[in-house]
Coordinates of C-alpha atoms and ligand atoms in Angstrom, one line a residue:
M3 CA -7.5 4.3 -31.2
I4 CA -7.8 4.9 -27.5
Q5 CA -11.2 5.9 -26.1
A6 CA -12.0 7.7 -22.8
R7 CA -14.9 6.3 -20.8
S8 CA -16.9 8.0 -18.1
I9 CA -17.4 5.5 -15.2
S10 CA -18.3 5.3 -11.6
L11 CA -15.3 4.4 -9.4
K12 CA -17.4 2.6 -6.8
E13 CA -16.0 -0.8 -7.9
Y14 CA -12.5 0.6 -8.5
N15 CA -11.6 1.6 -4.9
T16 CA -11.8 -0.5 -1.8
F17 CA -13.6 2.2 0.2
H18 CA -16.3 1.8 -2.4
I19 CA -16.7 5.6 -2.7
D20 CA -19.1 6.4 -5.5
V21 CA -17.5 9.2 -7.5
N22 CA -17.2 9.5 -11.3
A23 CA -14.2 9.5 -13.4
L24 CA -15.0 11.5 -16.5
Y25 CA -12.0 10.5 -18.7
S26 CA -10.9 7.0 -17.7
F27 CA -8.6 4.8 -19.8
F28 CA -7.9 1.1 -19.1
C29 CA -4.2 0.7 -19.8
I30 CA -3.4 -2.7 -21.3
S31 CA 0.1 -2.1 -22.6
E32 CA 3.1 0.3 -22.8
A33 CA 1.9 1.5 -26.2
Y34 CA -1.5 2.3 -24.7
A35 CA 0.1 4.3 -21.9
R36 CA 2.1 6.3 -24.5
E37 CA -1.0 7.2 -26.4
V38 CA -2.6 8.4 -23.2
V39 CA 0.4 10.5 -22.3
K40 CA 0.2 12.1 -25.8
L41 CA -3.4 12.8 -25.4
S42 CA -2.9 14.4 -22.0
K43 CA -0.4 16.8 -23.7
S44 CA -2.8 17.7 -26.5
E45 CA -5.7 18.1 -24.1
E46 CA -3.6 19.8 -21.4
K47 CA -4.9 17.5 -18.7
K48 CA -3.0 15.9 -15.8
I49 CA -2.8 12.1 -15.6
V50 CA -3.7 10.3 -12.3
V51 CA -2.8 6.6 -12.2
L52 CA -5.0 4.0 -10.5
G53 CA -4.1 0.4 -9.6
G54 CA -6.6 -1.5 -7.5
G55 CA -7.7 1.6 -5.5
S56 CA -6.8 -0.1 -2.2
N57 CA -4.8 2.9 -1.0
M58 CA -6.9 5.7 -2.3
L59 CA -9.6 8.0 -0.8
F60 CA -11.7 9.7 -3.5
T61 CA -13.3 12.9 -2.1
R62 CA -14.6 14.3 -5.5
D63 CA -15.1 13.3 -9.1
V64 CA -12.0 12.8 -11.1
E65 CA -11.7 15.4 -13.9
D66 CA -8.1 14.6 -14.8
I67 CA -7.3 11.7 -17.0
L68 CA -7.5 8.5 -15.0
L69 CA -5.2 5.7 -16.2
I70 CA -6.3 2.4 -14.7
M71 CA -3.4 -0.1 -14.9
Q72 CA -4.4 -3.5 -16.3
N73 CA -1.3 -4.4 -18.3
K74 CA -0.3 -8.1 -17.7
G75 CA 2.7 -10.3 -18.0
I76 CA 5.2 -12.1 -15.8
D77 CA 8.6 -12.9 -17.3
I78 CA 11.6 -14.7 -15.9
L79 CA 14.5 -12.6 -17.2
N80 CA 17.6 -14.2 -15.7
E81 CA 18.8 -16.8 -13.2
T82 CA 22.0 -17.3 -11.2
A83 CA 22.8 -20.0 -8.8
D84 CA 21.2 -18.1 -6.0
N85 CA 18.7 -15.6 -7.5
V86 CA 16.1 -15.2 -10.1
F87 CA 15.1 -11.9 -11.8
V88 CA 11.4 -11.7 -12.5
K89 CA 9.7 -8.9 -14.3
A90 CA 6.0 -8.3 -13.7
A91 CA 3.7 -5.8 -15.4
A92 CA 2.2 -3.0 -13.3
G93 CA -1.4 -4.2 -13.8
E94 CA -0.8 -7.7 -12.5
I95 CA -2.6 -8.3 -9.2
W96 CA 0.0 -8.3 -6.4
D97 CA -1.2 -11.4 -4.6
D98 CA -1.4 -13.4 -7.9
F99 CA 2.2 -12.5 -8.4
V100 CA 3.1 -13.6 -4.8
A101 CA 1.3 -16.9 -5.5
F102 CA 3.3 -17.3 -8.7
C103 CA 6.6 -16.8 -7.0
V104 CA 5.7 -19.1 -4.1
E105 CA 4.6 -21.8 -6.5
H106 CA 8.0 -21.6 -8.2
H107 CA 9.8 -21.6 -4.7
Y108 CA 11.2 -18.1 -5.3
G109 CA 11.6 -16.5 -1.9
G110 CA 11.4 -12.9 -0.6
I111 CA 7.8 -11.7 -0.9
E112 CA 5.9 -14.6 0.9
N113 CA 5.3 -12.3 4.0
L114 CA 3.6 -9.8 1.7
S115 CA 0.8 -12.3 0.8
L116 CA -2.7 -11.1 0.5
I117 CA -1.9 -7.4 0.3
P118 CA -4.6 -6.0 -2.1
G119 CA -3.7 -4.0 -5.2
T120 CA -1.4 -4.2 -8.1
V121 CA 2.3 -4.9 -8.8
G122 CA 2.8 -1.3 -10.1
A123 CA 1.7 0.2 -6.8
A124 CA 4.0 -1.9 -4.6
P125 CA 7.0 0.3 -5.0
V126 CA 4.9 3.5 -4.6
Q127 CA 4.5 3.1 -0.8
N128 CA 7.2 0.4 -0.5
I129 CA 4.6 -2.1 0.8
G130 CA 5.4 -3.9 3.9
A131 CA 4.1 -6.5 6.3
Y132 CA 5.2 -9.0 8.9
G133 CA 8.8 -7.7 9.0
V134 CA 9.4 -7.5 5.2
E135 CA 9.4 -4.5 2.9
V136 CA 9.2 -4.9 -0.9
K137 CA 12.2 -2.6 -1.4
D138 CA 14.5 -5.4 -0.4
V139 CA 13.6 -7.4 -3.5
I140 CA 13.1 -4.7 -6.0
A141 CA 15.9 -4.6 -8.7
E142 CA 14.4 -1.9 -10.9
V143 CA 11.2 0.0 -11.7
E144 CA 10.3 0.8 -15.3
T145 CA 8.4 4.1 -15.7
L146 CA 7.0 6.5 -18.3
D147 CA 7.4 10.2 -17.6
T148 CA 4.0 11.8 -18.1
E149 CA 5.6 15.2 -18.9
T150 CA 8.2 14.1 -21.5
G151 CA 6.8 10.7 -22.6
E152 CA 10.2 9.2 -22.0
K153 CA 11.0 5.9 -20.4
R154 CA 13.1 5.9 -17.3
I155 CA 14.5 2.9 -15.4
F156 CA 14.9 3.5 -11.6
K157 CA 17.4 1.1 -10.0
Q158 CA 16.7 0.2 -6.4
N159 CA 19.0 2.9 -5.1
D160 CA 17.3 5.6 -7.2
C161 CA 13.8 5.0 -5.6
S162 CA 14.4 6.8 -2.2
F163 CA 12.6 4.0 -0.4
G164 CA 11.6 4.6 3.2
Y165 CA 9.0 3.4 5.6
R166 CA 5.8 3.2 3.5
D167 CA 7.4 5.8 1.2
S168 CA 9.4 6.2 -2.1
I169 CA 10.2 8.8 -4.7
F170 CA 7.0 7.7 -6.5
K171 CA 4.8 8.7 -3.5
N172 CA 6.2 12.2 -3.1
K173 CA 8.6 13.9 -5.6
L174 CA 7.3 12.0 -8.6
K175 CA 3.7 11.7 -7.5
N176 CA 1.4 11.8 -10.6
S177 CA 4.4 12.5 -12.9
C178 CA 5.3 9.0 -13.9
V179 CA 3.5 5.8 -14.8
I180 CA 5.1 2.7 -13.4
L181 CA 4.9 0.1 -16.3
S182 CA 6.6 -2.8 -14.7
V183 CA 8.7 -3.9 -11.7
T184 CA 11.7 -6.3 -11.8
F185 CA 12.3 -8.3 -8.6
K186 CA 15.4 -10.1 -7.5
L187 CA 14.1 -13.2 -5.6
S188 CA 16.0 -15.9 -3.8
K189 CA 16.3 -19.6 -4.8
H190 CA 17.5 -20.3 -1.2
P191 CA 15.4 -18.0 0.9
R192 CA 16.1 -17.1 4.5
L193 CA 12.6 -16.9 6.0
E194 CA 11.7 -13.9 8.1
L195 CA 9.6 -15.3 10.9
S196 CA 10.4 -13.0 13.8
Y197 CA 7.4 -10.7 13.5
G198 CA 4.6 -11.0 16.1
N199 CA 2.8 -14.4 16.1
L200 CA 4.0 -15.5 12.7
N201 CA 6.4 -18.1 14.1
K202 CA 3.7 -19.6 16.3
E203 CA 1.4 -19.9 13.4
I204 CA 3.8 -22.2 11.6
S205 CA 3.9 -25.8 12.8
Q206 CA 6.3 -27.3 10.3
K207 CA 9.9 -28.0 11.5
E208 CA 11.5 -26.8 8.3
P209 CA 9.0 -24.4 6.8
T210 CA 8.9 -23.5 3.1
V211 CA 7.9 -20.2 1.5
A212 CA 4.5 -21.8 0.9
D213 CA 4.1 -22.5 4.6
V214 CA 4.9 -18.9 5.4
R215 CA 2.4 -17.7 2.7
E216 CA -0.3 -19.9 4.2
A217 CA 0.4 -18.7 7.7
V218 CA 0.3 -15.0 6.7
I219 CA -3.0 -15.6 4.9
R220 CA -4.5 -17.3 8.0
I221 CA -3.4 -14.4 10.3
R222 CA -4.6 -11.7 7.9
E223 CA -8.0 -13.4 7.2
S224 CA -8.6 -13.8 11.0
K225 CA -7.8 -10.2 11.8
L226 CA -8.0 -7.8 9.0
P227 CA -11.3 -6.7 7.4
N228 CA -12.0 -7.9 3.9
P229 CA -12.8 -4.8 1.8
E230 CA -15.5 -6.7 -0.1
K231 CA -17.5 -7.0 3.1
C232 CA -16.2 -4.1 5.0
P233 CA -15.0 -1.3 2.7
N234 CA -11.6 0.1 3.8
A235 CA -8.1 1.0 2.5
G236 CA -6.0 -0.8 5.1
S237 CA -4.0 1.3 7.5
F238 CA -5.2 4.9 7.1
F239 CA -2.1 6.3 9.0
K240 CA 1.5 5.4 9.2
N241 CA 2.9 4.2 12.6
P242 CA 4.7 7.3 14.0
I243 CA 8.4 7.2 14.8
I244 CA 9.1 9.4 17.9
S245 CA 12.1 10.4 20.0
A246 CA 13.1 8.2 22.9
D247 CA 12.5 11.2 25.2
L248 CA 8.9 11.6 24.2
Y249 CA 8.4 7.9 24.4
L250 CA 9.7 7.7 28.0
R251 CA 7.5 10.6 29.0
L252 CA 4.4 9.0 27.5
K253 CA 5.2 5.7 29.1
E254 CA 4.8 7.2 32.6
N255 CA 1.1 7.9 31.9
Y256 CA 0.5 5.0 29.5
P257 CA 2.6 2.1 30.8
N258 CA 1.2 -0.4 28.3
L259 CA 2.2 1.6 25.3
V260 CA 3.4 -0.8 22.5
S261 CA 6.8 0.2 21.0
Y262 CA 9.5 -1.0 18.7
P263 CA 13.0 0.3 18.5
T264 CA 14.1 1.8 15.2
E265 CA 17.4 3.1 13.9
K266 CA 19.0 6.3 15.3
G267 CA 17.6 5.5 18.8
K268 CA 14.1 6.4 17.9
V269 CA 11.0 4.4 18.7
K270 CA 8.0 3.3 16.6
V271 CA 4.7 3.3 18.4
A272 CA 1.5 1.7 17.1
A273 CA -0.8 4.4 15.7
G274 CA -3.7 1.9 16.2
Q275 CA -3.2 1.8 19.9
L276 CA -3.0 5.6 20.1
I277 CA -6.3 5.9 18.3
D278 CA -7.9 3.2 20.5
L279 CA -6.7 5.0 23.6
C280 CA -8.5 8.2 22.4
G281 CA -11.8 6.3 22.5
F282 CA -12.4 6.0 18.7
K283 CA -13.4 2.3 18.8
E284 CA -16.7 3.4 20.3
M285 CA -17.4 6.1 17.8
K286 CA -19.1 6.3 14.4
E287 CA -19.9 9.4 12.5
N288 CA -21.7 9.8 9.1
G289 CA -21.2 6.1 8.4
V290 CA -17.5 6.1 9.2
G291 CA -15.7 4.4 12.1
V292 CA -12.6 2.4 12.9
H293 CA -12.3 -1.4 12.8
K294 CA -12.9 -3.3 16.0
N295 CA -9.7 -5.4 15.6
Q296 CA -7.4 -2.6 14.3
A297 CA -8.2 1.0 15.0
L298 CA -5.7 2.0 12.3
V299 CA -8.1 0.9 9.7
L300 CA -11.0 3.3 8.9
V301 CA -14.1 1.6 7.7
N302 CA -16.9 2.9 5.4
Y303 CA -19.7 1.2 7.4
D304 CA -22.6 2.9 5.7
N305 CA -22.1 4.4 2.3
A306 CA -20.1 7.3 3.6
D307 CA -18.7 9.8 1.0
G308 CA -15.0 10.6 0.8
Q309 CA -15.3 13.9 2.5
S310 CA -16.9 12.3 5.6
I311 CA -14.0 9.8 5.8
L312 CA -11.5 12.6 5.4
R313 CA -13.1 14.7 8.1
F314 CA -13.3 11.7 10.5
S315 CA -9.6 11.0 9.8
E316 CA -8.7 14.7 10.6
K317 CA -10.6 14.5 13.8
I318 CA -8.6 11.4 14.8
Q319 CA -5.3 13.2 13.9
A320 CA -6.3 16.2 16.0
K321 CA -7.3 14.1 19.1
V322 CA -4.1 12.0 18.9
F323 CA -2.1 15.1 18.7
E324 CA -3.9 16.7 21.6
T325 CA -3.6 13.6 23.8
F326 CA 0.0 12.4 23.0
G327 CA 1.7 15.4 21.2
I328 CA 2.2 13.0 18.2
H329 CA 1.2 13.9 14.6
I330 CA 0.1 10.7 12.8
E331 CA 0.7 11.1 9.1
R332 CA -1.8 9.8 6.6
E333 CA -0.7 6.7 4.6
V334 CA -3.7 6.7 2.2
N335 CA -3.6 8.9 -0.9
V336 CA -6.4 11.5 -1.0
Y337 CA -7.8 12.7 -4.3
Ligands
FAD10 P1 -3.9 2.3 -5.6 O1 -4.7 2.5 -4.4 O2 -4.7 2.2 -6.9 O3 -2.9 3.5 -5.8 C1 -2.1 3.9 -4.7 C2 -1.1 5.0 -5.1 O4 -0.2 4.6 -6.0 C3 -1.9 6.2 -5.8 O5 -1.2 7.4 -5.5 C4 -1.7 5.9 -7.3 O6 -1.7 7.0 -8.1 C5 -0.3 5.2 -7.3 N1 -0.1 4.2 -8.3 C6 -0.8 3.0 -8.4 N2 -0.3 2.3 -9.5 C7 0.6 3.1 -10.1 C8 1.5 2.9 -11.2 N3 1.4 1.8 -12.0 N4 2.3 3.9 -11.6 C9 2.4 5.1 -10.8 N5 1.6 5.3 -9.7 C10 0.8 4.3 -9.3 N6 -0.2 -1.9 2.4 C11 1.0 -2.3 2.9 O7 2.0 -1.7 2.6 N7 1.0 -3.4 3.7 C12 -0.1 -4.1 4.0 O8 0.0 -5.1 4.7 C13 -1.4 -3.7 3.5 N8 -2.5 -4.3 3.8 C14 -3.7 -3.8 3.3 C15 -4.8 -4.5 3.7 C16 -6.1 -4.1 3.2 C17 -7.3 -4.8 3.7 C18 -6.1 -2.9 2.4 C19 -7.5 -2.5 1.8 C20 -5.0 -2.3 2.0 C21 -3.7 -2.7 2.5 N9 -2.5 -2.1 2.1 C22 -1.4 -2.5 2.6 C23 -2.6 -0.8 1.3 C24 -2.6 -1.2 -0.2 O9 -3.1 -2.4 -0.5 C25 -1.2 -1.1 -0.8 O10 -0.7 0.2 -0.6 C26 -1.2 -1.4 -2.3 O11 0.1 -1.4 -2.8 C27 -2.0 -0.4 -3.2 O12 -2.1 -0.9 -4.5 P2 -3.2 -0.4 -5.5 O13 -2.9 -1.1 -6.8 O14 -4.6 -0.7 -4.9 O15 -2.9 1.1 -5.5
NAP11 P1 -0.1 -5.9 14.5 O1 0.6 -7.2 14.3 O2 -1.2 -5.8 15.4 O3 1.0 -4.8 15.0 C1 0.6 -3.4 15.2 C2 1.7 -2.5 14.7 O4 2.9 -2.8 15.5 C3 2.1 -2.9 13.3 O5 1.5 -1.9 12.5 C4 3.6 -3.0 13.2 O6 4.2 -2.0 12.5 C5 4.1 -2.9 14.6 N1 4.7 -4.2 14.9 C6 4.2 -5.3 15.4 N2 5.1 -6.3 15.6 C7 6.3 -5.7 15.3 C8 7.7 -6.2 15.3 N3 8.0 -7.4 15.7 N4 8.6 -5.3 14.8 C9 8.3 -4.1 14.4 N5 7.0 -3.6 14.4 C10 6.1 -4.4 14.8 O7 -0.4 -5.3 13.0 P2 -1.6 -5.7 12.0 O8 -2.5 -4.6 11.9 O9 -2.1 -7.1 12.4 O10 -0.8 -5.9 10.7 C11 0.1 -6.9 10.5 C12 1.1 -6.5 9.4 O11 0.4 -6.2 8.2 C13 1.9 -5.2 9.8 O12 3.2 -5.3 9.3 C14 1.2 -4.1 9.1 O13 2.1 -3.0 8.7 C15 0.7 -4.8 7.8 N6 -0.6 -4.2 7.4 C16 -0.5 -3.0 6.7 C17 -1.6 -2.4 6.3 C18 -1.5 -1.1 5.4 O14 -2.5 -0.7 4.9 N7 -0.4 -0.5 5.4 C19 -2.9 -2.9 6.5 C20 -2.9 -4.1 7.2 C21 -1.8 -4.7 7.7 P3 4.5 -2.1 10.9 O15 3.2 -1.6 10.3 O16 5.6 -1.1 10.7 O17 4.8 -3.5 10.5

């Protein structure tokens, strides 16, 4: 018999926003998720899914059903000469899963070490870091439809993966529960070391996936704020992709603008630099500010509530637009 609990979410989101969830359920299995879907139908309540809360901003109490994913299990399904197919339950901690794969010398996700959160959330925004996106190793995503209660398998091509985006983050937001993800990993990995200072951080002549994981962890720990000490939800905005024309015009006034070419002749600019150039590193309001090493990360310095963080983020968006004519899109999910 499943039982709803009313809990504070302070320890269930990395901004440490203290809101209440009135009907929360800790999902430990597929059968449990099915029971919750049935209940949501009979009670006529929506389901909101939560993993580790590291990409969420809560601005109010949750009156919908909150399904907190804690189902566990890692299974090796199949092996070929070159690849291994590994299925991981949605509630597994992402970085524990990366550690498992690295220990077994399975390559493909070592650059994604130390990203907070759960396996089930990884496809939602197609997590990415240091030149790798998780879409490249996802074989399929197993889901439960919260409307029909039916199971649906999404093959990689069905997921509409994009830059920090997928079908689960927009069209199917809050209408399916991801139960597990199956990854196609490599037994003979080609390491991706071209991003930033990753190569410099690795001293070994013939690095392994374990060496890459260690280097990524070192870089992240030296630069990015640990949410336990400094509550945050990672990059608050996506890096905007702008036209080459606009980029060239901006470059005249801002010659040091960082940029990266993308497909179709467009240019990715670093949202953190735009925010920094608008002077936000010096500013704090109602306990909210940006991080000193990376202005893309908003920090809850002093028990701010979700509304204050949201308002501060909107102020940043408006100023960046006024200064550069660029709309920076939110990456974090607001409730
Ligand atoms: P949550 O925050 O709980 O949920 C995020 C969204 O996914 C919500 O909309 C939720 O409803 C949905 N969701 C979660 N689980 C499921 C499920 N099982 N089924 C259906 N929907 C679900 N992200 C990157 O891409 N790259 C990084 O390098 C990175 N670094 C970070 C560093 C820090 C310090 C922090 C705090 C965050 C960082 N993030 C990064 C953002 C975040 O960690 C990832 O987006 C992560 O995948 C979120 O996982 P989560 O379990 O915490 O998801
Ligand atoms: P960084 O290295 O200071 O770089 C700043 C931005 O420039 C990054 O966001 C990155 O875009 C882009 N960039 C840098 N080198 C690039 C290259 N060689 N090719 C293409 N784009 C490049 O960034 P950071 O803050 O320390 O983060 C390091 C990595 O971790 C980045 O990949 C970042 O996305 C990821 N990260 C993500 C989050 C999150 O919440 N989403 C939080 C922390 C870190 P990309 O973001 O497109 O890579």
